[in-house]
Amino acid sequence: MIVFLDFDGVLRRDSSPPSCIQTDCKMHFESAIRPIANVTIVISSTWRLPFSLAEIRSFFSDDIARRIVGKTPELEHEKRYTRHKEIQAYLADHSALSTNWLAIDDSPDLFPPDAPLLLTQSDTGFDAACAVRLRQMLLSDRDGG
């Protein structure tokens, strides 16, 4: 399973300073994903553009940072479902089109309605309720359901 992770509205609430990950949002995300070993993380956030993968990994605990395997490509001319198309391009580039994936994002308009999306609220970010939903979604995938 690949988790495609956005930052703004997920790990950084809209009311927070730019380029500042909220400690509680990160803690909830890491605690939800940590026990599920077969999950890798790809950064789909626009933060992937100004920050290197090494810089992005430094935002996370070491065990989670090791699971961050890449960043989605930037598709400049896409106008509709942009993030979804970037994810599809990443999967195609890595021969992983048949791999199960899940996006965590606060912008539903970047995805078609049937996309596997855990939607966060930009004013609260990734909170305890999101952690429960993520765990359920990942365990359901792992168990084949």
Short mmCIF file of N, CA and C in Angstrom, two decimals:
data_model
loop_
_atom_site.label_atom_id
_atom_site.label_comp_id
_atom_site.label_asym_id
_atom_site.label_seq_id
_atom_site.Cartn_x
_atom_site.Cartn_y
_atom_site.Cartn_z
N MET A 1 0.86 -1.18 0.00
CA MET A 1 0.00 0.00 0.00
C MET A 1 0.89 1.23 0.00
N ILE A 2 0.52 2.18 -0.84
CA ILE A 2 1.22 3.47 -0.87
C ILE A 2 0.26 4.54 -0.36
N VAL A 3 0.73 5.35 0.57
CA VAL A 3 -0.03 6.51 1.03
C VAL A 3 0.59 7.75 0.39
N PHE A 4 -0.23 8.49 -0.34
CA PHE A 4 0.19 9.75 -0.94
C PHE A 4 -0.23 10.87 0.01
N LEU A 5 0.75 11.58 0.51
CA LEU A 5 0.53 12.50 1.63
C LEU A 5 0.65 13.96 1.22
N ASP A 6 -0.39 14.72 1.50
CA ASP A 6 -0.40 16.17 1.36
C ASP A 6 0.01 16.76 2.72
N PHE A 7 0.46 18.00 2.74
CA PHE A 7 0.84 18.65 4.00
C PHE A 7 -0.14 19.75 4.40
N ASP A 8 -0.36 20.73 3.52
CA ASP A 8 -1.25 21.85 3.86
C ASP A 8 -2.67 21.34 4.02
N GLY A 9 -3.26 21.62 5.18
CA GLY A 9 -4.60 21.13 5.48
C GLY A 9 -4.61 19.72 6.04
N VAL A 10 -3.42 19.09 6.10
CA VAL A 10 -3.30 17.75 6.65
C VAL A 10 -2.34 17.79 7.84
N LEU A 11 -1.09 18.06 7.57
CA LEU A 11 -0.09 18.17 8.65
C LEU A 11 0.13 19.61 9.09
N ARG A 12 -0.45 20.54 8.35
CA ARG A 12 -0.40 21.96 8.70
C ARG A 12 -1.80 22.54 8.53
N ARG A 13 -2.37 23.00 9.64
CA ARG A 13 -3.70 23.62 9.58
C ARG A 13 -3.61 24.95 8.81
N ASP A 14 -4.70 25.33 8.19
CA ASP A 14 -4.74 26.58 7.41
C ASP A 14 -4.37 27.80 8.24
N SER A 15 -4.67 27.77 9.51
CA SER A 15 -4.42 28.93 10.38
C SER A 15 -2.96 29.01 10.85
N SER A 16 -2.16 28.03 10.50
CA SER A 16 -0.77 27.96 10.97
C SER A 16 0.16 28.71 10.04
N PRO A 17 1.36 29.05 10.52
CA PRO A 17 2.34 29.70 9.66
C PRO A 17 2.71 28.80 8.47
N PRO A 18 3.07 29.38 7.34
CA PRO A 18 3.48 28.57 6.18
C PRO A 18 4.71 27.72 6.53
N SER A 19 4.82 26.59 5.85
CA SER A 19 5.98 25.68 6.00
C SER A 19 6.23 25.28 7.45
N CYS A 20 5.14 25.07 8.19
CA CYS A 20 5.25 24.68 9.60
C CYS A 20 4.34 23.47 9.84
N ILE A 21 4.93 22.33 10.08
CA ILE A 21 4.15 21.13 10.37
C ILE A 21 3.71 21.17 11.82
N GLN A 22 2.44 20.88 12.08
CA GLN A 22 1.89 20.88 13.43
C GLN A 22 2.29 19.58 14.12
N THR A 23 2.85 19.69 15.29
CA THR A 23 3.33 18.53 16.03
C THR A 23 2.21 17.53 16.29
N ASP A 24 1.02 18.00 16.67
CA ASP A 24 -0.06 17.08 16.98
C ASP A 24 -0.57 16.36 15.73
N CYS A 25 -0.64 17.06 14.61
CA CYS A 25 -1.08 16.42 13.36
C CYS A 25 -0.09 15.34 12.94
N LYS A 26 1.19 15.67 13.01
CA LYS A 26 2.23 14.70 12.67
C LYS A 26 2.17 13.49 13.61
N MET A 27 1.98 13.74 14.90
CA MET A 27 1.91 12.65 15.88
C MET A 27 0.74 11.72 15.57
N HIS A 28 -0.42 12.29 15.25
CA HIS A 28 -1.59 11.46 14.93
C HIS A 28 -1.33 10.63 13.67
N PHE A 29 -0.73 11.26 12.65
CA PHE A 29 -0.43 10.53 11.41
C PHE A 29 0.56 9.40 11.68
N GLU A 30 1.65 9.72 12.35
CA GLU A 30 2.69 8.72 12.59
C GLU A 30 2.17 7.57 13.45
N SER A 31 1.38 7.88 14.46
CA SER A 31 0.86 6.82 15.33
C SER A 31 -0.11 5.90 14.59
N ALA A 32 -0.81 6.43 13.60
CA ALA A 32 -1.75 5.61 12.83
C ALA A 32 -1.03 4.70 11.85
N ILE A 33 0.03 5.20 11.25
CA ILE A 33 0.71 4.44 10.19
C ILE A 33 1.81 3.53 10.73
N ARG A 34 2.37 3.88 11.85
CA ARG A 34 3.53 3.15 12.41
C ARG A 34 3.32 1.64 12.54
N PRO A 35 2.21 1.16 13.11
CA PRO A 35 2.09 -0.29 13.32
C PRO A 35 1.80 -1.09 12.05
N ILE A 36 1.58 -0.45 10.94
CA ILE A 36 1.22 -1.17 9.72
C ILE A 36 2.43 -1.15 8.79
N ALA A 37 3.19 -2.22 8.82
CA ALA A 37 4.52 -2.27 8.23
C ALA A 37 4.55 -2.22 6.71
N ASN A 38 3.53 -2.64 6.04
CA ASN A 38 3.58 -2.74 4.58
C ASN A 38 3.20 -1.43 3.87
N VAL A 39 3.25 -0.32 4.56
CA VAL A 39 2.86 0.97 3.97
C VAL A 39 4.10 1.81 3.68
N THR A 40 4.17 2.31 2.44
CA THR A 40 5.19 3.29 2.09
C THR A 40 4.49 4.62 1.86
N ILE A 41 5.26 5.70 1.90
CA ILE A 41 4.70 7.05 1.80
C ILE A 41 5.35 7.76 0.62
N VAL A 42 4.53 8.41 -0.18
CA VAL A 42 4.99 9.26 -1.27
C VAL A 42 4.39 10.65 -1.03
N ILE A 43 5.21 11.66 -1.15
CA ILE A 43 4.77 13.03 -0.90
C ILE A 43 4.08 13.58 -2.14
N SER A 44 2.83 13.98 -1.98
CA SER A 44 2.06 14.58 -3.07
C SER A 44 1.82 16.06 -2.83
N SER A 45 2.24 16.55 -1.71
CA SER A 45 2.09 17.96 -1.33
C SER A 45 2.90 18.87 -2.24
N THR A 46 2.46 20.11 -2.39
CA THR A 46 3.26 21.08 -3.14
C THR A 46 4.58 21.37 -2.43
N TRP A 47 4.71 20.98 -1.17
CA TRP A 47 5.99 21.13 -0.46
C TRP A 47 7.08 20.31 -1.14
N ARG A 48 6.70 19.34 -1.98
CA ARG A 48 7.70 18.52 -2.67
C ARG A 48 8.50 19.33 -3.67
N LEU A 49 8.01 20.50 -4.05
CA LEU A 49 8.69 21.33 -5.05
C LEU A 49 9.86 22.11 -4.45
N PRO A 50 9.68 22.87 -3.36
CA PRO A 50 10.83 23.61 -2.82
C PRO A 50 11.74 22.80 -1.89
N PHE A 51 11.23 21.67 -1.36
CA PHE A 51 12.01 20.88 -0.41
C PHE A 51 12.51 19.59 -1.05
N SER A 52 13.75 19.22 -0.76
CA SER A 52 14.28 17.94 -1.22
C SER A 52 13.65 16.81 -0.43
N LEU A 53 13.81 15.60 -0.93
CA LEU A 53 13.29 14.44 -0.21
C LEU A 53 13.97 14.31 1.15
N ALA A 54 15.26 14.59 1.22
CA ALA A 54 15.98 14.54 2.50
C ALA A 54 15.42 15.56 3.49
N GLU A 55 15.13 16.77 3.01
CA GLU A 55 14.55 17.79 3.89
C GLU A 55 13.17 17.35 4.38
N ILE A 56 12.37 16.80 3.48
CA ILE A 56 11.03 16.34 3.86
C ILE A 56 11.12 15.22 4.89
N ARG A 57 12.03 14.29 4.68
CA ARG A 57 12.20 13.19 5.65
C ARG A 57 12.57 13.73 7.03
N SER A 58 13.32 14.82 7.07
CA SER A 58 13.76 15.38 8.36
C SER A 58 12.59 15.92 9.19
N PHE A 59 11.43 16.12 8.58
CA PHE A 59 10.26 16.59 9.31
C PHE A 59 9.62 15.49 10.16
N PHE A 60 9.99 14.23 9.91
CA PHE A 60 9.32 13.08 10.50
C PHE A 60 10.25 12.32 11.45
N SER A 61 9.66 11.48 12.28
CA SER A 61 10.43 10.56 13.11
C SER A 61 11.22 9.63 12.19
N ASP A 62 12.36 9.15 12.67
CA ASP A 62 13.25 8.35 11.83
C ASP A 62 12.57 7.13 11.20
N ASP A 63 11.77 6.42 11.99
CA ASP A 63 11.13 5.21 11.45
C ASP A 63 10.13 5.53 10.34
N ILE A 64 9.45 6.64 10.46
CA ILE A 64 8.50 7.05 9.42
C ILE A 64 9.26 7.63 8.22
N ALA A 65 10.29 8.41 8.48
CA ALA A 65 11.10 9.00 7.40
C ALA A 65 11.64 7.92 6.46
N ARG A 66 12.04 6.78 7.01
CA ARG A 66 12.56 5.69 6.19
C ARG A 66 11.51 5.12 5.24
N ARG A 67 10.25 5.34 5.55
CA ARG A 67 9.17 4.81 4.70
C ARG A 67 8.77 5.78 3.59
N ILE A 68 9.33 6.98 3.62
CA ILE A 68 9.05 7.97 2.56
C ILE A 68 9.95 7.64 1.38
N VAL A 69 9.35 7.17 0.31
CA VAL A 69 10.11 6.62 -0.81
C VAL A 69 10.17 7.52 -2.05
N GLY A 70 9.41 8.61 -2.04
CA GLY A 70 9.45 9.46 -3.22
C GLY A 70 8.48 10.62 -3.17
N LYS A 71 8.43 11.31 -4.32
CA LYS A 71 7.55 12.46 -4.50
C LYS A 71 6.85 12.30 -5.85
N THR A 72 5.63 12.78 -5.92
CA THR A 72 4.93 12.74 -7.20
C THR A 72 5.51 13.79 -8.15
N PRO A 73 5.40 13.55 -9.46
CA PRO A 73 5.89 14.54 -10.42
C PRO A 73 4.95 15.73 -10.49
N GLU A 74 5.48 16.84 -10.96
CA GLU A 74 4.65 18.02 -11.17
C GLU A 74 4.14 17.99 -12.60
N LEU A 75 2.83 18.05 -12.76
CA LEU A 75 2.20 18.08 -14.08
C LEU A 75 1.61 19.47 -14.27
N GLU A 76 2.37 20.34 -14.87
CA GLU A 76 2.02 21.77 -14.93
C GLU A 76 0.76 22.08 -15.72
N HIS A 77 0.45 21.31 -16.74
CA HIS A 77 -0.65 21.69 -17.63
C HIS A 77 -1.96 20.98 -17.32
N GLU A 78 -1.97 20.18 -16.28
CA GLU A 78 -3.20 19.51 -15.89
C GLU A 78 -4.10 20.48 -15.12
N LYS A 79 -5.36 20.50 -15.45
CA LYS A 79 -6.28 21.43 -14.78
C LYS A 79 -7.32 20.72 -13.92
N ARG A 80 -7.69 19.51 -14.28
CA ARG A 80 -8.75 18.80 -13.58
C ARG A 80 -8.19 17.58 -12.87
N TYR A 81 -8.54 17.40 -11.62
CA TYR A 81 -8.08 16.26 -10.82
C TYR A 81 -6.55 16.16 -10.83
N THR A 82 -5.92 17.30 -10.66
CA THR A 82 -4.46 17.41 -10.79
C THR A 82 -3.71 16.43 -9.90
N ARG A 83 -4.03 16.40 -8.64
CA ARG A 83 -3.28 15.54 -7.72
C ARG A 83 -3.45 14.07 -8.09
N HIS A 84 -4.66 13.69 -8.46
CA HIS A 84 -4.92 12.31 -8.88
C HIS A 84 -4.07 11.96 -10.10
N LYS A 85 -3.97 12.86 -11.06
CA LYS A 85 -3.16 12.59 -12.26
C LYS A 85 -1.68 12.51 -11.91
N GLU A 86 -1.23 13.31 -10.94
CA GLU A 86 0.16 13.22 -10.50
C GLU A 86 0.43 11.87 -9.84
N ILE A 87 -0.52 11.40 -9.07
CA ILE A 87 -0.40 10.08 -8.42
C ILE A 87 -0.35 8.99 -9.49
N GLN A 88 -1.24 9.07 -10.47
CA GLN A 88 -1.25 8.08 -11.54
C GLN A 88 0.08 8.09 -12.31
N ALA A 89 0.64 9.28 -12.52
CA ALA A 89 1.94 9.39 -13.21
C ALA A 89 3.03 8.74 -12.36
N TYR A 90 3.02 8.98 -11.06
CA TYR A 90 4.01 8.35 -10.18
C TYR A 90 3.89 6.83 -10.26
N LEU A 91 2.68 6.32 -10.16
CA LEU A 91 2.46 4.87 -10.20
C LEU A 91 2.94 4.29 -11.52
N ALA A 92 2.65 4.97 -12.63
CA ALA A 92 3.10 4.49 -13.94
C ALA A 92 4.62 4.52 -14.04
N ASP A 93 5.23 5.59 -13.56
CA ASP A 93 6.70 5.73 -13.61
C ASP A 93 7.40 4.66 -12.79
N HIS A 94 6.73 4.11 -11.78
CA HIS A 94 7.33 3.12 -10.88
C HIS A 94 6.74 1.72 -11.07
N SER A 95 6.11 1.51 -12.23
CA SER A 95 5.50 0.20 -12.55
C SER A 95 4.64 -0.31 -11.40
N ALA A 96 3.83 0.59 -10.86
CA ALA A 96 3.02 0.26 -9.68
C ALA A 96 1.53 0.55 -9.89
N LEU A 97 1.08 0.54 -11.14
CA LEU A 97 -0.32 0.87 -11.40
C LEU A 97 -1.30 -0.09 -10.73
N SER A 98 -0.86 -1.31 -10.45
CA SER A 98 -1.77 -2.27 -9.80
C SER A 98 -1.63 -2.25 -8.27
N THR A 99 -0.76 -1.40 -7.75
CA THR A 99 -0.56 -1.29 -6.30
C THR A 99 -1.71 -0.52 -5.66
N ASN A 100 -2.21 -1.01 -4.54
CA ASN A 100 -3.24 -0.28 -3.81
C ASN A 100 -2.64 0.99 -3.23
N TRP A 101 -3.42 2.05 -3.28
CA TRP A 101 -2.95 3.33 -2.76
C TRP A 101 -4.10 4.09 -2.13
N LEU A 102 -3.70 5.09 -1.34
CA LEU A 102 -4.64 5.95 -0.64
C LEU A 102 -4.03 7.34 -0.58
N ALA A 103 -4.81 8.35 -0.88
CA ALA A 103 -4.35 9.73 -0.75
C ALA A 103 -4.93 10.32 0.53
N ILE A 104 -4.11 11.11 1.22
CA ILE A 104 -4.58 11.88 2.37
C ILE A 104 -4.46 13.33 1.98
N ASP A 105 -5.60 14.02 1.90
CA ASP A 105 -5.62 15.37 1.35
C ASP A 105 -6.83 16.11 1.90
N ASP A 106 -6.78 17.44 1.82
CA ASP A 106 -7.92 18.26 2.25
C ASP A 106 -8.67 18.86 1.07
N SER A 107 -8.28 18.52 -0.16
CA SER A 107 -8.88 19.13 -1.36
C SER A 107 -9.55 18.07 -2.23
N PRO A 108 -10.83 17.81 -2.01
CA PRO A 108 -11.50 16.77 -2.79
C PRO A 108 -11.57 17.09 -4.28
N ASP A 109 -11.50 18.37 -4.65
CA ASP A 109 -11.58 18.76 -6.05
C ASP A 109 -10.35 18.34 -6.87
N LEU A 110 -9.29 17.88 -6.20
CA LEU A 110 -8.09 17.42 -6.89
C LEU A 110 -8.18 15.95 -7.28
N PHE A 111 -9.33 15.31 -6.96
CA PHE A 111 -9.51 13.88 -7.18
C PHE A 111 -10.89 13.62 -7.78
N PRO A 112 -11.01 12.57 -8.60
CA PRO A 112 -12.35 12.17 -9.04
C PRO A 112 -13.11 11.58 -7.85
N PRO A 113 -14.43 11.54 -7.93
CA PRO A 113 -15.23 11.07 -6.79
C PRO A 113 -14.92 9.66 -6.31
N ASP A 114 -14.43 8.79 -7.20
CA ASP A 114 -14.19 7.40 -6.82
C ASP A 114 -12.75 7.13 -6.35
N ALA A 115 -11.94 8.17 -6.20
CA ALA A 115 -10.54 7.99 -5.78
C ALA A 115 -10.46 7.54 -4.33
N PRO A 116 -9.48 6.71 -3.99
CA PRO A 116 -9.29 6.30 -2.59
C PRO A 116 -8.67 7.47 -1.81
N LEU A 117 -9.52 8.19 -1.11
CA LEU A 117 -9.13 9.44 -0.47
C LEU A 117 -9.60 9.48 0.97
N LEU A 118 -8.65 9.80 1.87
CA LEU A 118 -9.00 10.12 3.24
C LEU A 118 -8.98 11.65 3.29
N LEU A 119 -10.15 12.22 3.40
CA LEU A 119 -10.30 13.67 3.35
C LEU A 119 -10.18 14.28 4.75
N THR A 120 -9.28 15.25 4.88
CA THR A 120 -9.13 15.97 6.14
C THR A 120 -9.80 17.33 6.02
N GLN A 121 -10.01 17.97 7.16
CA GLN A 121 -10.54 19.33 7.20
C GLN A 121 -9.35 20.28 7.39
N SER A 122 -9.23 21.27 6.53
CA SER A 122 -8.05 22.13 6.55
C SER A 122 -7.92 22.94 7.84
N ASP A 123 -9.02 23.15 8.54
CA ASP A 123 -8.93 23.93 9.79
C ASP A 123 -8.50 23.08 10.98
N THR A 124 -8.66 21.76 10.90
CA THR A 124 -8.25 20.88 12.00
C THR A 124 -7.05 20.02 11.65
N GLY A 125 -6.82 19.77 10.37
CA GLY A 125 -5.71 18.93 9.96
C GLY A 125 -5.93 17.48 10.33
N PHE A 126 -4.86 16.72 10.36
CA PHE A 126 -4.92 15.29 10.66
C PHE A 126 -5.04 15.12 12.17
N ASP A 127 -6.26 14.82 12.61
CA ASP A 127 -6.55 14.73 14.04
C ASP A 127 -6.78 13.27 14.45
N ALA A 128 -7.21 13.07 15.67
CA ALA A 128 -7.42 11.72 16.20
C ALA A 128 -8.46 10.95 15.38
N ALA A 129 -9.51 11.62 14.93
CA ALA A 129 -10.54 10.96 14.13
C ALA A 129 -9.95 10.50 12.79
N CYS A 130 -9.09 11.31 12.19
CA CYS A 130 -8.42 10.91 10.94
C CYS A 130 -7.53 9.70 11.18
N ALA A 131 -6.85 9.67 12.32
CA ALA A 131 -5.98 8.54 12.65
C ALA A 131 -6.78 7.25 12.71
N VAL A 132 -7.95 7.29 13.32
CA VAL A 132 -8.81 6.11 13.40
C VAL A 132 -9.23 5.68 12.00
N ARG A 133 -9.67 6.63 11.18
CA ARG A 133 -10.09 6.31 9.81
C ARG A 133 -8.93 5.73 9.00
N LEU A 134 -7.73 6.33 9.13
CA LEU A 134 -6.58 5.82 8.38
C LEU A 134 -6.27 4.39 8.79
N ARG A 135 -6.23 4.15 10.08
CA ARG A 135 -5.94 2.80 10.57
C ARG A 135 -6.95 1.80 10.00
N GLN A 136 -8.24 2.17 10.03
CA GLN A 136 -9.28 1.29 9.51
C GLN A 136 -9.08 1.02 8.02
N MET A 137 -8.76 2.06 7.27
CA MET A 137 -8.58 1.90 5.83
C MET A 137 -7.36 1.03 5.52
N LEU A 138 -6.28 1.23 6.23
CA LEU A 138 -5.07 0.46 5.99
C LEU A 138 -5.23 -0.99 6.42
N LEU A 139 -5.88 -1.21 7.54
CA LEU A 139 -6.10 -2.58 8.01
C LEU A 139 -7.07 -3.32 7.09
N SER A 140 -8.06 -2.61 6.58
CA SER A 140 -9.00 -3.21 5.65
C SER A 140 -8.28 -3.65 4.38
N ASP A 141 -7.35 -2.82 3.91
CA ASP A 141 -6.57 -3.18 2.72
C ASP A 141 -5.68 -4.38 3.00
N ARG A 142 -5.02 -4.37 4.14
CA ARG A 142 -4.10 -5.45 4.51
C ARG A 142 -4.84 -6.79 4.64
N ASP A 143 -6.07 -6.72 5.13
CA ASP A 143 -6.86 -7.94 5.34
C ASP A 143 -7.62 -8.35 4.07
N GLY A 144 -7.40 -7.58 2.99
CA GLY A 144 -8.04 -7.93 1.72
C GLY A 144 -9.47 -7.47 1.61
N GLY A 145 -9.89 -6.58 2.50
CA GLY A 145 -11.28 -6.17 2.47
C GLY A 145 -11.42 -4.79 2.09
#
